[in-house]
Coordinates of C-alpha atoms in Angstrom, one line a residue:
M20 CA -134.4 -120.2 -21.8
G21 CA -134.3 -116.6 -21.2
G22 CA -132.8 -113.4 -22.7
K23 CA -129.3 -113.0 -24.4
R24 CA -126.6 -113.6 -21.8
A25 CA -123.5 -111.4 -21.7
E26 CA -120.5 -112.7 -23.6
W27 CA -116.8 -112.0 -23.9
S28 CA -116.0 -109.6 -26.7
N29 CA -113.4 -112.3 -27.7
P30 CA -111.7 -115.3 -26.7
V31 CA -108.6 -113.6 -25.4
E32 CA -110.7 -111.7 -22.8
F33 CA -111.7 -115.1 -21.4
I34 CA -108.2 -116.5 -21.5
L35 CA -106.6 -113.5 -19.9
T36 CA -109.5 -113.6 -17.1
C37 CA -108.7 -117.3 -16.4
V38 CA -104.9 -116.6 -16.4
G39 CA -105.6 -113.6 -13.9
F40 CA -107.9 -115.9 -11.8
A41 CA -105.2 -118.6 -11.8
V42 CA -102.2 -116.5 -11.3
G43 CA -102.3 -114.9 -7.9
L44 CA -100.6 -114.2 -4.8
G45 CA -100.0 -118.0 -4.0
N46 CA -97.8 -118.2 -7.3
V47 CA -95.4 -115.7 -5.7
W48 CA -95.4 -116.8 -1.9
R49 CA -96.8 -120.2 -1.9
F50 CA -95.1 -122.2 -4.6
P51 CA -91.5 -121.0 -4.3
Y52 CA -91.5 -122.2 -0.6
L53 CA -93.3 -125.5 -1.3
A54 CA -90.6 -126.3 -3.9
F55 CA -87.5 -125.8 -1.8
K56 CA -89.3 -127.4 1.2
N57 CA -90.4 -130.2 -0.8
G58 CA -87.1 -131.2 -2.7
G59 CA -86.1 -128.2 -4.8
G60 CA -86.5 -129.3 -8.5
A61 CA -87.6 -132.7 -7.5
F62 CA -90.8 -131.2 -6.3
L63 CA -91.6 -130.4 -9.8
I64 CA -92.2 -134.1 -10.5
P65 CA -95.3 -134.7 -8.4
Y66 CA -96.5 -131.1 -9.1
F67 CA -96.9 -131.6 -12.8
I68 CA -97.9 -135.2 -12.3
C69 CA -100.8 -133.7 -10.2
L70 CA -101.3 -131.1 -12.8
V71 CA -101.8 -133.8 -15.5
I72 CA -103.9 -136.0 -13.5
I73 CA -106.1 -133.5 -11.6
G74 CA -105.6 -129.9 -12.5
I75 CA -106.1 -130.1 -16.2
P76 CA -108.9 -132.7 -16.3
L77 CA -110.9 -130.6 -13.6
F78 CA -110.0 -127.2 -15.4
Y79 CA -111.7 -128.8 -18.6
L80 CA -114.6 -130.3 -16.9
E81 CA -115.7 -127.1 -15.3
I82 CA -115.0 -124.6 -18.3
A83 CA -116.9 -127.4 -20.6
F84 CA -119.7 -127.6 -18.0
G85 CA -120.2 -123.8 -17.6
Q86 CA -119.9 -123.0 -21.4
F87 CA -122.3 -125.7 -22.3
A88 CA -125.1 -124.4 -20.2
S89 CA -124.2 -120.8 -20.0
L90 CA -125.1 -120.7 -16.3
G91 CA -123.4 -119.8 -13.0
P92 CA -122.2 -122.0 -10.5
V93 CA -125.7 -122.6 -8.6
K94 CA -128.2 -122.5 -11.3
I95 CA -126.2 -125.0 -13.4
W96 CA -127.0 -127.7 -11.1
K97 CA -130.3 -128.0 -12.7
I98 CA -128.2 -130.7 -14.3
N99 CA -129.3 -132.7 -11.1
I100 CA -131.2 -130.4 -9.1
L101 CA -130.3 -132.7 -5.8
M102 CA -126.9 -131.6 -6.1
K103 CA -127.7 -127.8 -6.1
G104 CA -126.1 -127.7 -2.7
L105 CA -122.7 -128.3 -4.5
G106 CA -123.3 -124.9 -6.2
Y107 CA -124.1 -123.1 -3.1
S108 CA -120.7 -124.7 -1.6
M109 CA -118.7 -123.3 -4.4
V110 CA -120.2 -119.8 -3.9
I111 CA -119.5 -120.0 -0.3
V112 CA -115.9 -121.1 -0.9
S113 CA -115.3 -118.2 -3.3
W114 CA -116.7 -115.9 -1.0
G115 CA -114.6 -117.0 1.9
I116 CA -111.3 -116.8 -0.2
A117 CA -112.3 -113.4 -1.5
L118 CA -113.0 -112.1 2.0
Y119 CA -109.2 -112.8 3.3
Y120 CA -107.8 -112.1 -0.1
V121 CA -108.9 -108.7 -0.2
V122 CA -107.3 -107.9 3.2
I123 CA -104.1 -109.3 1.8
I124 CA -104.6 -106.9 -1.2
A125 CA -105.2 -104.2 1.6
Y126 CA -101.6 -105.1 3.2
C127 CA -100.2 -104.7 -0.3
L128 CA -101.6 -101.3 -1.0
Y129 CA -100.5 -100.2 2.4
Y130 CA -97.0 -101.3 1.6
F131 CA -97.4 -99.6 -1.8
F132 CA -98.2 -96.3 -0.3
A133 CA -95.6 -96.6 2.5
S134 CA -92.8 -96.8 -0.2
M135 CA -93.6 -93.6 -1.6
T136 CA -90.7 -91.9 0.1
S137 CA -87.0 -91.5 -0.2
Y138 CA -86.1 -93.5 2.6
L139 CA -88.2 -97.0 3.6
P140 CA -89.7 -96.9 6.9
W141 CA -88.5 -100.5 7.5
Q142 CA -84.6 -99.8 6.6
D143 CA -83.6 -98.9 10.2
C144 CA -84.4 -99.2 13.7
D145 CA -84.8 -95.5 14.4
N146 CA -88.4 -95.5 14.8
N147 CA -91.1 -95.6 17.8
W148 CA -92.3 -98.9 17.0
N149 CA -89.2 -100.5 17.2
S150 CA -88.2 -103.0 20.2
C151 CA -84.8 -103.2 22.0
L152 CA -84.6 -106.8 19.9
C153 CA -84.6 -104.9 16.6
Q154 CA -81.7 -105.6 14.4
D155 CA -80.9 -103.3 11.2
G156 CA -76.8 -104.2 11.3
K157 CA -75.8 -101.6 13.9
Q158 CA -76.5 -103.4 17.1
N159 CA -74.3 -106.2 18.5
F160 CA -76.2 -108.7 20.6
S161 CA -73.2 -110.3 22.1
L162 CA -72.5 -107.3 24.4
P163 CA -74.6 -106.4 27.2
D164 CA -75.9 -103.4 25.6
P165 CA -76.3 -103.9 21.9
W166 CA -77.4 -100.3 21.4
L167 CA -74.3 -98.8 22.8
G168 CA -76.3 -96.3 24.9
A169 CA -78.2 -95.0 22.1
R170 CA -81.5 -96.2 23.7
N171 CA -81.9 -95.4 27.5
D172 CA -85.1 -97.5 27.5
C173 CA -82.9 -100.8 26.4
L174 CA -80.2 -100.4 29.2
T175 CA -82.3 -102.5 31.6
F176 CA -83.7 -104.7 29.0
S177 CA -83.4 -108.5 29.6
Y178 CA -82.0 -109.9 26.4
P179 CA -82.6 -113.6 25.6
A180 CA -79.5 -115.8 25.5
N181 CA -77.8 -116.1 22.2
T182 CA -80.2 -113.8 20.5
T183 CA -79.4 -112.3 17.1
G184 CA -82.3 -109.8 17.2
V185 CA -85.3 -109.4 15.0
S186 CA -85.3 -108.0 11.5
V187 CA -86.4 -104.4 11.1
S188 CA -88.8 -105.5 8.3
E189 CA -90.6 -108.0 10.7
E190 CA -90.9 -105.5 13.5
Y191 CA -92.3 -103.2 10.9
F192 CA -94.9 -105.6 9.7
R193 CA -95.7 -107.1 13.2
R194 CA -95.4 -104.1 15.4
H195 CA -96.4 -101.1 13.1
V196 CA -98.6 -102.4 10.1
L197 CA -100.4 -105.3 12.2
E198 CA -99.8 -104.0 15.6
I199 CA -100.5 -107.5 16.4
T200 CA -101.8 -108.6 19.7
D201 CA -100.8 -111.7 21.8
G202 CA -103.4 -114.1 20.6
F203 CA -106.6 -114.9 18.8
E204 CA -109.1 -113.7 21.4
A205 CA -107.4 -110.3 21.8
T206 CA -108.8 -108.4 19.0
G207 CA -107.4 -105.0 20.1
G208 CA -109.7 -103.0 18.1
V209 CA -109.8 -102.0 14.4
K210 CA -106.5 -101.0 12.8
W211 CA -108.0 -97.8 10.9
D212 CA -105.1 -97.6 8.2
I213 CA -105.6 -101.1 7.2
T214 CA -109.2 -100.7 7.2
L215 CA -109.0 -97.9 4.9
C216 CA -107.0 -99.7 2.5
N217 CA -109.5 -102.8 2.6
L218 CA -112.4 -100.2 1.8
L219 CA -110.0 -98.8 -1.1
A220 CA -109.6 -102.4 -2.3
W221 CA -113.4 -103.1 -2.3
T222 CA -114.0 -100.0 -3.8
I223 CA -111.7 -100.9 -6.8
I224 CA -113.5 -104.0 -7.2
F225 CA -116.9 -102.5 -7.3
I226 CA -115.8 -100.0 -10.0
V227 CA -114.3 -102.7 -12.0
L228 CA -117.3 -105.1 -11.7
S229 CA -120.1 -102.5 -11.9
K230 CA -121.0 -103.6 -15.2
G231 CA -119.9 -107.3 -15.0
I232 CA -117.7 -108.7 -17.8
K233 CA -118.1 -105.7 -19.9
T234 CA -115.6 -103.8 -17.8
L235 CA -113.8 -106.9 -16.3
G236 CA -112.9 -108.1 -19.8
K237 CA -111.3 -104.9 -20.7
V238 CA -109.2 -104.5 -17.3
V239 CA -107.8 -108.0 -17.4
Y240 CA -105.8 -106.7 -20.3
F241 CA -103.8 -104.8 -17.8
T242 CA -103.9 -106.9 -14.6
A243 CA -103.1 -110.0 -16.1
I244 CA -100.3 -109.0 -18.5
F245 CA -98.6 -106.1 -16.5
P246 CA -97.4 -108.3 -13.7
Y247 CA -95.3 -110.4 -16.1
I248 CA -93.4 -107.3 -16.9
L249 CA -92.8 -106.4 -13.4
L250 CA -91.6 -110.0 -12.7
T251 CA -89.0 -109.9 -15.4
A252 CA -87.7 -106.4 -14.4
L253 CA -87.6 -107.8 -10.6
L254 CA -85.8 -111.0 -11.9
I255 CA -83.2 -108.9 -14.1
R256 CA -82.6 -106.8 -10.9
G257 CA -82.1 -110.1 -8.6
L258 CA -79.7 -111.5 -11.2
T259 CA -77.5 -108.5 -10.8
L260 CA -77.1 -109.0 -6.9
D261 CA -74.3 -110.8 -5.0
G262 CA -75.2 -114.2 -4.0
Y263 CA -78.2 -114.7 -6.5
K264 CA -76.7 -117.9 -7.8
E265 CA -76.8 -119.5 -4.0
G266 CA -80.5 -118.7 -4.0
I267 CA -81.4 -120.0 -7.2
D268 CA -79.2 -123.3 -6.8
F269 CA -81.1 -123.8 -3.3
Y270 CA -84.5 -123.5 -5.2
I271 CA -84.0 -125.9 -8.1
T272 CA -81.5 -128.3 -7.0
P273 CA -83.5 -131.6 -6.7
N274 CA -83.6 -133.8 -3.6
L275 CA -85.0 -137.0 -5.0
D276 CA -85.4 -138.6 -1.7
K277 CA -88.3 -136.4 -1.0
I278 CA -90.5 -137.7 -3.5
S279 CA -91.4 -141.0 -1.6
D280 CA -92.9 -138.5 1.1
A281 CA -96.5 -138.5 1.1
S282 CA -96.6 -135.0 2.5
V283 CA -94.9 -133.9 -0.6
W284 CA -97.5 -135.3 -2.9
S285 CA -100.5 -133.9 -0.7
D286 CA -98.8 -130.5 -1.0
A287 CA -98.6 -130.9 -4.7
A288 CA -102.2 -131.8 -5.1
V289 CA -103.3 -128.7 -2.8
Q290 CA -101.0 -126.2 -4.7
I291 CA -102.9 -127.4 -8.0
F292 CA -106.2 -126.3 -6.6
Y293 CA -104.9 -123.3 -5.2
S294 CA -103.1 -122.2 -8.4
L295 CA -105.9 -123.1 -10.9
S296 CA -108.7 -121.9 -8.7
A297 CA -110.7 -125.0 -9.4
C298 CA -113.7 -126.1 -7.6
Q299 CA -114.5 -122.5 -6.3
G300 CA -117.0 -122.1 -9.2
G301 CA -115.1 -119.4 -10.8
L302 CA -114.1 -121.4 -14.0
I303 CA -117.5 -122.2 -14.3
A304 CA -118.9 -118.8 -13.9
M305 CA -116.3 -117.2 -16.3
A306 CA -116.9 -120.0 -18.8
S307 CA -120.6 -119.3 -18.8
F308 CA -119.9 -116.0 -20.6
N309 CA -118.2 -117.8 -23.5
K310 CA -119.6 -118.2 -27.1
F311 CA -121.3 -121.6 -27.4
D312 CA -118.6 -122.9 -29.7
N313 CA -115.6 -121.4 -28.0
N314 CA -112.5 -123.9 -28.3
V315 CA -112.5 -125.0 -24.6
L316 CA -110.1 -127.9 -25.3
R317 CA -107.4 -125.2 -26.6
D318 CA -108.0 -122.9 -23.4
T319 CA -107.8 -126.2 -21.1
F320 CA -104.2 -126.8 -22.1
L321 CA -103.1 -123.2 -22.4
V322 CA -104.2 -121.7 -19.2
P323 CA -102.8 -124.5 -16.7
V324 CA -99.5 -124.3 -18.5
I325 CA -99.1 -120.7 -18.2
N326 CA -100.1 -120.8 -14.7
C327 CA -97.7 -123.3 -13.7
L328 CA -94.8 -121.9 -15.6
T329 CA -95.4 -118.5 -13.9
S330 CA -95.2 -120.2 -10.6
F331 CA -91.9 -121.8 -11.4
Y332 CA -90.7 -118.2 -13.0
A333 CA -91.7 -116.5 -9.7
G334 CA -89.6 -118.9 -8.0
F335 CA -86.6 -117.4 -9.7
V336 CA -87.5 -113.9 -8.8
I337 CA -87.9 -114.6 -5.2
F338 CA -84.7 -116.9 -4.7
S339 CA -82.4 -114.5 -6.3
V340 CA -83.2 -111.9 -3.6
L341 CA -83.0 -114.6 -1.0
G342 CA -79.7 -115.8 -2.2
F343 CA -78.5 -112.2 -1.9
M344 CA -80.0 -111.6 1.5
A345 CA -78.1 -115.0 2.7
F346 CA -74.9 -113.7 1.3
A347 CA -75.1 -110.2 3.1
K348 CA -76.0 -111.8 6.3
G349 CA -73.5 -114.7 6.0
T350 CA -76.0 -117.3 6.5
T351 CA -77.7 -119.8 4.3
V352 CA -80.8 -119.3 2.1
A353 CA -82.8 -121.8 4.3
D354 CA -82.5 -119.6 7.3
V355 CA -84.2 -116.7 5.4
A356 CA -86.8 -118.5 3.4
T357 CA -90.5 -118.7 4.8
A358 CA -93.6 -119.0 3.3
G359 CA -97.0 -117.1 3.1
P360 CA -97.3 -113.6 4.0
G361 CA -94.3 -113.6 5.9
L362 CA -92.1 -114.0 2.5
V363 CA -94.0 -111.1 0.8
F364 CA -94.1 -108.7 4.0
I365 CA -91.1 -109.4 5.8
V366 CA -88.3 -111.4 4.0
Y367 CA -88.8 -110.0 0.7
P368 CA -89.1 -106.3 1.9
E369 CA -85.8 -106.8 3.9
G370 CA -84.1 -107.8 0.7
L371 CA -85.6 -104.7 -1.3
A372 CA -84.3 -102.3 1.5
Q373 CA -80.9 -103.3 0.9
M374 CA -80.9 -102.5 -3.0
P375 CA -79.7 -99.2 -4.3
V376 CA -82.9 -97.0 -5.0
A377 CA -84.8 -99.2 -2.7
P378 CA -88.3 -97.0 -2.8
L379 CA -88.4 -97.7 -6.6
W380 CA -88.0 -101.4 -6.4
S381 CA -90.4 -101.6 -3.4
I382 CA -93.2 -99.5 -5.2
L383 CA -92.8 -101.8 -8.4
F384 CA -92.9 -105.0 -6.2
F385 CA -95.9 -104.1 -4.3
F386 CA -97.7 -102.7 -7.2
M387 CA -97.2 -106.0 -8.9
M388 CA -98.4 -108.1 -5.8
A389 CA -101.6 -105.8 -5.8
N390 CA -102.1 -106.4 -9.5
L391 CA -101.8 -110.2 -8.9
G392 CA -104.2 -110.0 -6.0
F393 CA -107.0 -107.9 -7.9
S394 CA -106.7 -110.0 -11.0
S395 CA -107.8 -113.0 -8.9
A396 CA -110.1 -111.4 -6.5
F397 CA -112.2 -109.7 -9.6
S398 CA -113.2 -113.3 -10.6
M399 CA -113.8 -114.4 -7.3
V400 CA -116.2 -111.7 -6.3
E401 CA -118.0 -112.0 -10.0
T402 CA -118.6 -115.6 -9.1
V403 CA -120.5 -114.9 -6.1
M404 CA -122.4 -112.1 -8.1
T405 CA -122.9 -114.3 -11.2
G406 CA -124.3 -117.3 -8.9
L407 CA -126.6 -115.2 -7.2
L408 CA -128.0 -113.2 -10.2
D409 CA -128.5 -116.5 -12.1
E410 CA -130.3 -117.8 -9.1
F411 CA -132.4 -114.9 -8.5
P412 CA -133.1 -113.4 -12.0
A413 CA -135.6 -110.6 -10.6
I414 CA -132.6 -108.6 -9.6
S415 CA -131.6 -108.5 -13.2
R416 CA -134.8 -106.7 -14.4
S417 CA -133.4 -103.3 -13.8
K418 CA -129.7 -102.1 -14.4
W419 CA -129.9 -99.7 -11.4
R420 CA -131.2 -103.0 -9.4
V421 CA -128.1 -104.8 -10.6
L422 CA -125.8 -101.9 -9.8
G423 CA -127.3 -101.7 -6.3
F424 CA -126.9 -105.5 -5.7
R425 CA -123.2 -105.3 -6.9
F426 CA -122.6 -102.4 -4.7
G427 CA -124.2 -104.2 -1.7
I428 CA -122.2 -107.5 -2.2
C429 CA -118.8 -105.2 -2.0
M430 CA -120.0 -103.4 1.1
F431 CA -120.8 -106.7 2.6
G432 CA -117.4 -108.0 1.8
F433 CA -115.8 -105.1 3.4
I434 CA -118.0 -105.3 6.7
L435 CA -117.2 -109.2 7.1
G436 CA -113.6 -108.4 6.3
L437 CA -113.6 -106.0 9.5
P438 CA -112.5 -109.0 11.8
M439 CA -109.4 -109.4 9.8
T440 CA -108.5 -105.6 10.0
T441 CA -108.3 -105.3 13.9
R442 CA -105.0 -105.6 15.6
G443 CA -105.6 -109.3 16.2
G444 CA -106.8 -109.9 12.7
D445 CA -103.9 -111.6 11.3
Y446 CA -104.8 -114.6 13.5
M447 CA -108.3 -114.7 11.9
L448 CA -107.0 -114.4 8.4
T449 CA -104.6 -117.3 8.8
L450 CA -107.4 -119.4 10.3
V451 CA -109.9 -118.5 7.4
D452 CA -107.1 -119.1 4.7
N453 CA -106.4 -122.5 6.1
A454 CA -110.2 -123.4 6.8
V455 CA -111.5 -122.3 3.3
G456 CA -108.6 -123.8 1.4
G457 CA -108.6 -127.3 2.8
F458 CA -111.3 -129.9 2.9
P459 CA -113.9 -127.8 1.2
L460 CA -112.0 -127.4 -2.0
L461 CA -111.1 -131.4 -2.1
F462 CA -114.7 -132.4 -1.3
V463 CA -116.3 -130.2 -3.8
G464 CA -113.9 -131.4 -6.5
F465 CA -114.5 -135.1 -5.8
L466 CA -118.4 -134.7 -5.7
E467 CA -118.3 -132.6 -8.9
L468 CA -116.5 -135.5 -10.6
I469 CA -118.7 -138.1 -9.5
I470 CA -121.9 -136.2 -10.2
I471 CA -121.2 -135.1 -13.8
C472 CA -119.3 -138.4 -14.7
Y473 CA -121.3 -141.1 -13.2
V474 CA -124.6 -139.8 -12.2
Y475 CA -125.1 -137.5 -15.4
G476 CA -123.0 -139.7 -17.5
F477 CA -119.5 -139.5 -18.8
F478 CA -120.7 -140.4 -22.5
R479 CA -123.6 -138.0 -22.1
F480 CA -121.1 -135.4 -20.9
K481 CA -118.6 -136.0 -24.0
R482 CA -121.7 -135.9 -26.5
D483 CA -122.4 -132.4 -25.0
I484 CA -118.8 -131.2 -25.5
E485 CA -118.8 -132.4 -29.0
M486 CA -122.1 -130.4 -29.6
M487 CA -120.1 -127.5 -28.7
I488 CA -116.7 -127.9 -30.4
G489 CA -117.6 -130.8 -32.8
D490 CA -116.6 -134.4 -33.1
R491 CA -112.9 -134.1 -34.4
V492 CA -110.5 -136.5 -34.2
C493 CA -108.2 -134.3 -31.6
V494 CA -111.3 -133.9 -29.6
N495 CA -111.9 -138.0 -29.6
V496 CA -108.2 -138.5 -28.9
C497 CA -108.2 -136.3 -25.8
F498 CA -111.3 -137.9 -24.5
W499 CA -109.3 -141.2 -23.9
Y500 CA -107.0 -139.1 -21.5
F501 CA -109.9 -137.0 -19.8
G502 CA -112.2 -140.1 -19.7
A503 CA -109.5 -142.2 -17.7
C504 CA -108.7 -139.4 -15.4
W505 CA -112.5 -138.1 -14.8
L506 CA -113.6 -141.7 -14.1
L507 CA -111.0 -143.1 -12.3
I508 CA -107.5 -141.4 -11.8
S509 CA -108.6 -138.0 -10.5
P510 CA -111.4 -139.2 -8.0
L511 CA -108.9 -141.6 -6.7
A512 CA -106.2 -139.1 -6.5
L513 CA -108.8 -136.6 -4.6
L514 CA -110.0 -139.4 -2.2
S515 CA -106.3 -140.4 -1.3
V516 CA -105.4 -136.6 -0.5
I517 CA -108.6 -136.3 1.4
V518 CA -107.7 -139.7 3.6
F519 CA -104.1 -138.6 3.9
K520 CA -105.3 -135.1 5.2
I521 CA -107.8 -136.7 7.6
I522 CA -105.1 -138.7 9.1
Q523 CA -103.0 -135.9 9.3
T524 CA -105.6 -133.7 11.2
K525 CA -104.7 -132.3 14.5
P526 CA -105.5 -129.1 16.5
F527 CA -105.0 -125.9 14.3
E528 CA -101.9 -124.0 14.9
N529 CA -99.7 -121.5 13.0
D530 CA -96.0 -120.8 13.7
G531 CA -95.8 -122.6 17.0
Y532 CA -99.1 -120.7 18.0
L533 CA -102.0 -123.2 19.3
Y534 CA -105.3 -121.5 18.7
P535 CA -107.6 -121.6 21.5
D536 CA -110.7 -123.6 22.0
S537 CA -112.7 -120.6 20.4
G538 CA -110.5 -120.6 17.3
Q539 CA -110.6 -124.4 16.8
A540 CA -114.3 -124.2 17.0
I541 CA -114.4 -121.2 14.4
F542 CA -111.9 -123.1 12.4
W543 CA -114.3 -126.4 12.0
L544 CA -117.4 -124.1 11.7
I545 CA -116.0 -122.4 8.6
Q546 CA -115.5 -125.9 7.0
V547 CA -118.6 -127.1 7.9
T548 CA -120.4 -123.8 6.7
C549 CA -118.8 -124.5 3.3
L550 CA -119.9 -128.0 2.8
I551 CA -123.3 -128.2 5.0
G552 CA -125.3 -127.0 1.9
I553 CA -124.8 -130.2 0.2
P554 CA -126.4 -132.6 2.5
V555 CA -129.0 -130.1 3.7
W556 CA -130.2 -129.4 0.2
F557 CA -129.9 -133.1 -0.8
V558 CA -132.2 -134.2 2.0
Y559 CA -134.7 -131.2 1.7
Y560 CA -135.3 -131.7 -2.0
S561 CA -135.6 -135.5 -1.7
C562 CA -138.1 -135.2 1.0
K563 CA -140.0 -132.6 -1.0
K564 CA -139.5 -133.7 -4.6
G565 CA -138.0 -137.2 -4.6
L566 CA -134.9 -138.0 -6.4
G567 CA -134.0 -135.8 -9.1
K568 CA -133.2 -135.9 -12.7
P569 CA -131.9 -133.2 -15.1
K570 CA -134.9 -130.5 -15.4
S571 CA -136.8 -130.2 -18.6
D572 CA -135.2 -127.1 -19.7
W573 CA -131.7 -128.3 -18.9
G574 CA -129.2 -127.7 -22.0
P575 CA -127.8 -124.9 -23.8
A576 CA -129.2 -121.6 -22.7
L577 CA -129.9 -119.8 -26.1
T578 CA -132.5 -121.4 -28.4
E579 CA -130.2 -121.2 -31.5
N580 CA -127.8 -123.4 -29.6
R581 CA -130.6 -126.1 -28.8
T582 CA -130.0 -128.6 -31.7
G583 CA -130.0 -132.5 -31.6
R584 CA -131.5 -133.9 -28.6
Y585 CA -132.0 -130.5 -26.9
A586 CA -134.4 -129.3 -29.9
A587 CA -137.1 -130.9 -27.9
P588 CA -137.7 -131.2 -24.0
F589 CA -135.1 -133.6 -22.4
S590 CA -136.2 -137.0 -22.5
D591 CA -134.7 -138.5 -19.5
V592 CA -138.1 -139.7 -18.1
T593 CA -139.4 -143.1 -16.9
N594 CA -141.8 -145.3 -18.8
S595 CA -145.2 -146.1 -17.3
N596 CA -143.7 -149.3 -15.9
G597 CA -141.0 -147.4 -14.0
S598 CA -138.1 -148.2 -16.4
A599 CA -135.9 -145.7 -18.4
P600 CA -136.3 -145.6 -22.1
A601 CA -133.7 -147.9 -23.8
N602 CA -132.1 -144.9 -25.5
D603 CA -132.8 -141.4 -24.5
Y604 CA -130.6 -140.2 -27.4
A605 CA -133.1 -141.5 -29.8
M606 CA -136.5 -140.9 -28.0
D607 CA -138.5 -137.7 -27.5
M608 CA -140.8 -136.9 -24.5
K609 CA -143.5 -139.3 -26.3
G610 CA -141.2 -142.2 -26.8
Q611 CA -141.2 -141.8 -30.4
P612 CA -137.7 -142.1 -32.6
Q613 CA -136.0 -139.0 -33.6
E614 CA -133.5 -138.4 -36.4
Y615 CA -130.8 -135.6 -35.9
S616 CA -128.6 -134.0 -38.5
N617 CA -125.8 -133.5 -35.8
Q618 CA -123.7 -136.9 -36.3
A619 CA -122.3 -136.5 -32.7
Y620 CA -126.0 -137.2 -31.6
V621 CA -127.0 -140.2 -33.8
A622 CA -128.0 -142.8 -31.7
E623 CA -125.8 -146.1 -32.2
P624 CA -127.3 -149.6 -31.5
V625 CA -124.7 -150.2 -28.7
D626 CA -125.7 -146.9 -26.9
T627 CA -127.9 -148.3 -24.2
V628 CA -128.7 -147.5 -20.8
A629 CA -125.5 -149.4 -19.6
T630 CA -123.3 -147.0 -21.4
K631 CA -124.8 -144.1 -20.0
F632 CA -123.7 -144.4 -16.3

């Protein structure tokens, strides 16, 4: 089965890596907004239900799958070679998410460096990038000349009726950091300061991943833990600000009428995919470095619960400051809250600018955001590297060849990210974000459940897990829950979300901007690219080799772990008459009965073909 695979030094490294992978930028900018938009505290009901019926079952399935075979997300599909395209789809999805994710990290690094000053550059409108509509509290837009003669270029400016101006932080982000163009097709050239930050981000990723999990396992002690210290510091500061209570009340006050809205449940299900990083191949890749007998059942409940509680906790950090902003402006929290990058790079910086010692809090906030981004990006890029290194083992014959491969992947990622670091790059970033994180994740999750639980067989997979962690009472009890979810509840839930999103499908737009035909074409091309490998590989291999079964070398990667029915070559073959053996758990390749000491693999009389799915 090959040489010794790298392993985590201890289970804590794996847990922290999974926590860092799951807890990312979306926990700060996506979940809090979804919560207040979808009923406040009431959103927690569909969110935790989706966690129980979709999130935790898929998390368990993927880390158990990866740990059992000790293979990456592509090579692992020797379990059913016809579905190898599913592994390629996982790698492509991870790669697509990593590309735009690192650009967002570059934004965080830009703000981090820009905050290293005694006076934040988005605290007033006295900058050359500010327009006549800039509002920092000194302008009175009810007057013909809001600037009271301070700006001669604004004396003849035609102000929109009833305008209240544009916040200085929004102008800083859009007119200075992005220098955003008028539309998707106007690229405006490369923005070199953002590009250099993107290069720095990819350089850091390469340094951390240069030796694979040997370095990643040590770095996660910092990147996964330190953000919690900064979150707590920012929360304490937020709770000392005027108006914080209104912000938190707005965040958690339940609106139970929202629960009957199907879109709320769809948002909850999609957010679970985002927050747990499921169906991207990353969990399979990270779990493949576990020891064969690692307690995956413990990790299955620990990591998702930590992740979801972090999302909830981050909401208090965000909305305490939003309440302060609403208080300072004399408006409502709903008027200042927004989602996505706007929350992190426009709304929250505006609140930071109004705090005493603003640069310090800004440095801490964007350092925390960069840490959250890196902790997820490390695992995404390592997923791509692991998948390709497993698939093409010739690369691993020399450490210098591996190092060159890892460097090439990072530089290729930097080059592919260049369209998103142009002046029109924000349009592309938003498009890629929505394209990769929509249908591809849902389809991959649905097919993964079907292949493992129905084609490979639920009971067969159950015995594989028992082979790793034992046939204990708690394991068997939990399988009643996981069996119900894997075989029925989770596939139906995913199928429902897919159908609902298909019904909701309309031309892609963002903040009222309808993308042109070229943007619409790229949007669908990205989604098709993520999924096309599945039918293409299926058709190709079916025509070339015929319908597939697990390969003869399927099973635990290391010889010492190949016990029970895996001590001999896999017996899932047909008899001379074309029928399957009555019980492949008790037959060897010659059809002779076998006896195993592992009680989880003793054949039972009732364990027939009909029970194997």
